[in-house]
mmCIF file of C-alpha atoms in Angstrom:
data_model
loop_
_atom_site.group_PDB
_atom_site.id
_atom_site.type_symbol
_atom_site.label_atom_id
_atom_site.label_comp_id
_atom_site.label_asym_id
_atom_site.label_seq_id
_atom_site.Cartn_x
_atom_site.Cartn_y
_atom_site.Cartn_z
ATOM 1 C CA ALA A 1 0.019 0.014 0.012
ATOM 2 C CA GLY A 2 2.890 2.358 0.782
ATOM 3 C CA THR A 3 4.378 1.790 -2.687
ATOM 4 C CA MET A 4 1.115 2.557 -4.319
ATOM 5 C CA MET A 5 0.737 5.816 -2.418
ATOM 6 C CA ALA A 6 4.321 6.717 -3.212
ATOM 7 C CA ILE A 7 3.652 6.189 -6.924
ATOM 8 C CA ALA A 8 0.513 8.301 -6.731
ATOM 9 C CA GLY A 9 2.439 10.968 -4.795
ATOM 10 C CA ILE A 10 5.098 11.068 -7.517
ATOM 11 C CA VAL A 11 2.528 11.410 -10.255
ATOM 12 C CA ILE A 12 0.738 14.236 -8.399
ATOM 13 C CA SER A 13 4.010 16.026 -7.677
ATOM 14 C CA VAL A 14 5.296 15.887 -11.208
ATOM 15 C CA ASN A 15 1.917 16.920 -12.649
ATOM 16 C CA GLN A 16 1.521 19.897 -10.319
ATOM 17 C CA ALA A 17 5.136 21.051 -10.191
ATOM 18 C CA VAL A 18 6.037 20.681 -13.842
ATOM 19 C CA LEU A 19 3.351 19.579 -16.269
ATOM 20 C CA ILE A 20 0.505 21.970 -15.390
ATOM 21 C CA LYS A 21 2.497 25.076 -16.266
ATOM 22 C CA LYS A 22 4.737 23.649 -18.965
ATOM 23 C CA PHE A 23 2.206 21.383 -20.796
ATOM 24 C CA TRP A 24 -1.449 21.401 -19.689
ATOM 25 C CA LEU A 25 -2.064 25.188 -19.601
ATOM 26 C CA LYS A 26 -0.067 25.757 -22.797
ATOM 27 C CA HIS A 27 -2.199 23.342 -24.807
ATOM 28 C CA PHE A 28 -5.633 23.454 -23.091
ATOM 29 C CA SER A 29 -7.767 26.106 -21.567
ATOM 30 C CA PRO A 30 -8.498 25.705 -17.856
ATOM 31 C CA ALA A 31 -12.224 25.368 -18.563
ATOM 32 C CA MET A 32 -11.553 22.497 -21.007
ATOM 33 C CA LEU A 33 -9.296 20.821 -18.487
ATOM 34 C CA ASN A 34 -12.032 21.127 -15.825
ATOM 35 C CA LEU A 35 -14.425 19.333 -18.094
ATOM 36 C CA TRP A 36 -12.379 16.721 -19.867
ATOM 37 C CA LEU A 37 -10.178 15.603 -16.945
ATOM 38 C CA LEU A 38 -13.288 14.088 -15.412
ATOM 39 C CA VAL A 39 -13.033 11.395 -18.111
ATOM 40 C CA PRO A 40 -9.614 9.892 -17.154
ATOM 41 C CA PHE A 41 -10.586 10.383 -13.548
ATOM 42 C CA ALA A 42 -13.674 8.182 -14.052
ATOM 43 C CA ILE A 43 -11.711 5.662 -16.204
ATOM 44 C CA GLY A 44 -9.110 5.378 -13.421
ATOM 45 C CA TYR A 45 -11.807 4.310 -10.970
ATOM 46 C CA VAL A 46 -13.222 1.739 -13.371
ATOM 47 C CA ILE A 47 -9.749 0.346 -13.888
ATOM 48 C CA MET A 48 -9.222 0.204 -10.130
ATOM 49 C CA ALA A 49 -12.389 -1.933 -9.791
ATOM 50 C CA LEU A 50 -10.764 -4.719 -11.785
ATOM 51 C CA PRO A 51 -9.484 -7.654 -9.636
ATOM 52 C CA TYR A 52 -5.784 -7.457 -10.507
ATOM 53 C CA LYS A 53 -3.123 -5.682 -8.375
ATOM 54 C CA TRP A 54 -1.104 -4.262 -11.291
ATOM 55 C CA VAL A 55 -4.301 -3.013 -12.945
ATOM 56 C CA PHE A 56 -5.300 -1.410 -9.669
ATOM 57 C CA ILE A 57 -1.934 0.434 -9.594
ATOM 58 C CA LEU A 58 -2.490 1.583 -13.184
ATOM 59 C CA GLY A 59 -5.955 2.873 -12.206
ATOM 60 C CA LEU A 60 -4.463 4.600 -9.187
ATOM 61 C CA ILE A 61 -1.923 6.358 -11.408
ATOM 62 C CA VAL A 62 -4.629 7.474 -13.892
ATOM 63 C CA THR A 63 -6.858 8.725 -11.024
ATOM 64 C CA ALA A 64 -3.914 10.575 -9.352
ATOM 65 C CA PHE A 65 -3.105 12.185 -12.672
ATOM 66 C CA GLY A 66 -6.696 13.388 -13.213
ATOM 67 C CA GLN A 67 -7.090 14.535 -9.607
ATOM 68 C CA SER A 68 -3.824 16.387 -9.498
ATOM 69 C CA VAL A 69 -4.548 18.665 -12.442
ATOM 70 C CA TYR A 70 -8.308 18.923 -11.829
ATOM 71 C CA ARG A 71 -7.939 20.138 -8.276
ATOM 72 C CA VAL A 72 -5.611 23.000 -9.267
ATOM 73 C CA THR A 73 -7.689 24.094 -12.293
ATOM 74 C CA MET A 74 -11.000 23.872 -10.409
ATOM 75 C CA THR A 75 -9.689 25.869 -7.451
ATOM 76 C CA SER A 76 -8.144 28.488 -9.694
ATOM 77 C CA GLN A 77 -11.282 28.843 -11.842
ATOM 78 C CA THR A 78 -13.591 29.038 -8.878
ATOM 79 C CA VAL A 79 -11.568 31.608 -6.967
ATOM 80 C CA GLY A 80 -10.849 33.542 -10.129
ATOM 81 C CA LYS A 81 -14.586 34.032 -10.876
ATOM 82 C CA ALA A 82 -15.183 35.433 -7.445
ATOM 83 C CA ASN A 83 -15.229 39.151 -6.735
ATOM 84 C CA LYS A 84 -11.732 40.363 -5.559
ATOM 85 C CA MET A 85 -13.224 41.181 -2.133
ATOM 86 C CA GLU A 86 -14.778 37.726 -1.787
ATOM 87 C CA GLN A 87 -11.915 35.515 -3.069
ATOM 88 C CA GLY A 88 -10.741 34.606 0.449
ATOM 89 C CA GLU A 89 -14.252 33.620 1.465
ATOM 90 C CA THR A 90 -14.649 31.652 -1.752
ATOM 91 C CA MET A 91 -11.391 29.836 -1.110
ATOM 92 C CA GLY A 92 -12.515 29.045 2.467
ATOM 93 C CA VAL A 93 -15.843 27.655 1.281
ATOM 94 C CA LEU A 94 -14.124 25.597 -1.418
ATOM 95 C CA ALA A 95 -11.611 24.221 1.122
ATOM 96 C CA SER A 96 -14.495 23.263 3.421
ATOM 97 C CA LEU A 97 -16.321 21.520 0.645
ATOM 98 C CA MET A 98 -13.145 19.622 -0.300
ATOM 99 C CA SER A 99 -12.691 18.580 3.324
ATOM 100 C CA LEU A 100 -16.284 17.512 3.546
ATOM 101 C CA SER A 101 -15.904 15.425 0.449
ATOM 102 C CA MET A 102 -12.957 13.650 2.080
ATOM 103 C CA VAL A 103 -15.380 12.578 4.819
ATOM 104 C CA ILE A 104 -18.463 11.795 2.691
ATOM 105 C CA GLY A 105 -16.493 9.775 0.082
ATOM 106 C CA PRO A 106 -15.078 7.210 2.473
ATOM 107 C CA VAL A 107 -18.383 6.902 4.378
ATOM 108 C CA LEU A 108 -20.269 6.207 1.132
ATOM 109 C CA GLY A 109 -17.478 3.974 -0.063
ATOM 110 C CA GLY A 110 -17.625 1.946 3.141
ATOM 111 C CA LEU A 111 -21.371 1.579 2.815
ATOM 112 C CA VAL A 112 -21.300 0.315 -0.778
ATOM 113 C CA TYR A 113 -18.169 -1.832 -0.105
ATOM 114 C CA GLY A 114 -20.530 -4.213 1.820
ATOM 115 C CA TYR A 115 -22.388 -4.975 -1.381
ATOM 116 C CA ALA A 116 -19.387 -5.750 -3.524
ATOM 117 C CA LEU A 117 -15.644 -5.200 -3.369
ATOM 118 C CA PRO A 118 -15.405 -3.028 -6.479
ATOM 119 C CA ALA A 119 -18.640 -1.097 -5.746
ATOM 120 C CA PRO A 120 -16.942 2.111 -4.320
ATOM 121 C CA PHE A 121 -14.873 2.401 -7.464
ATOM 122 C CA TYR A 122 -17.873 1.997 -9.749
ATOM 123 C CA LEU A 123 -19.845 4.474 -7.679
ATOM 124 C CA SER A 124 -17.014 6.976 -7.946
ATOM 125 C CA ALA A 125 -16.950 6.574 -11.700
ATOM 126 C CA ILE A 126 -20.654 7.007 -11.992
ATOM 127 C CA ILE A 127 -20.531 10.262 -9.937
ATOM 128 C CA LEU A 128 -17.767 11.542 -12.176
ATOM 129 C CA VAL A 129 -19.680 10.691 -15.328
ATOM 130 C CA VAL A 130 -22.763 12.479 -13.927
ATOM 131 C CA ALA A 131 -20.580 15.481 -13.152
ATOM 132 C CA PHE A 132 -19.170 15.424 -16.621
ATOM 133 C CA VAL A 133 -22.663 15.361 -18.243
ATOM 134 C CA LEU A 134 -23.826 18.193 -15.976
ATOM 135 C CA LEU A 135 -20.794 20.348 -16.647
ATOM 136 C CA TYR A 136 -20.924 19.595 -20.391
ATOM 137 C CA ARG A 137 -24.560 20.708 -20.518
ATOM 138 C CA ALA A 138 -23.861 23.785 -18.423
ATOM 139 C CA ASN A 139 -20.943 24.688 -20.790
ATOM 140 C CA ILE A 140 -23.230 24.397 -23.820
ATOM 141 C CA LYS A 141 -25.783 26.770 -22.320
ATOM 142 C CA ASN A 142 -23.238 29.142 -20.828
ATOM 143 C CA PRO A 143 -19.783 28.782 -22.409
ATOM 144 C CA PRO A 144 -16.984 29.225 -19.853
ATOM 145 C CA MET A 145 -14.707 32.167 -19.851
ATOM 146 C CA ASP A 146 -11.104 31.537 -19.015
ATOM 147 C CA ILE A 147 -9.829 34.012 -16.571
ATOM 148 C CA PRO A 148 -6.488 35.572 -17.582
ATOM 149 C CA GLY A 149 -3.751 35.722 -14.998
ATOM 150 C CA VAL A 150 -5.365 33.337 -12.563
ATOM 151 C CA TYR A 151 -2.706 30.628 -12.994
ATOM 152 C CA ALA A 152 0.284 32.118 -11.245
ATOM 153 C CA ILE A 153 1.652 28.678 -10.318
#
């Protein structure tokens, strides 16, 4: 388990320290990353549901990759859209929601784990697919504006 977490940590570190600035934001808009990174994130959870250790590690890497970029772009976009006088409050609310999700996720995962071993991973993938569909529809109705200068990483 420690090796898997170390691998995920390396993926997250490289993605956030190097690739976000030098690759992702050069080739994709933050709004597009917010939408399309939900796909590998969901795929990673489906892969993790498969009953093979090496496949689980692959799914963990894919999920860590998606999460590491998504968290940065989502936070930056959310705070960047807030009024300058409300950005601190927005960041606080967002941090609270992220913390709450770290409680709700394991509780839900534990509940569905009793039904089947891979159920938490499938539930996570389903939630991400629903989020993708909702965000995609919202982007069609109201195209996102990228906020210049928000990504001072």
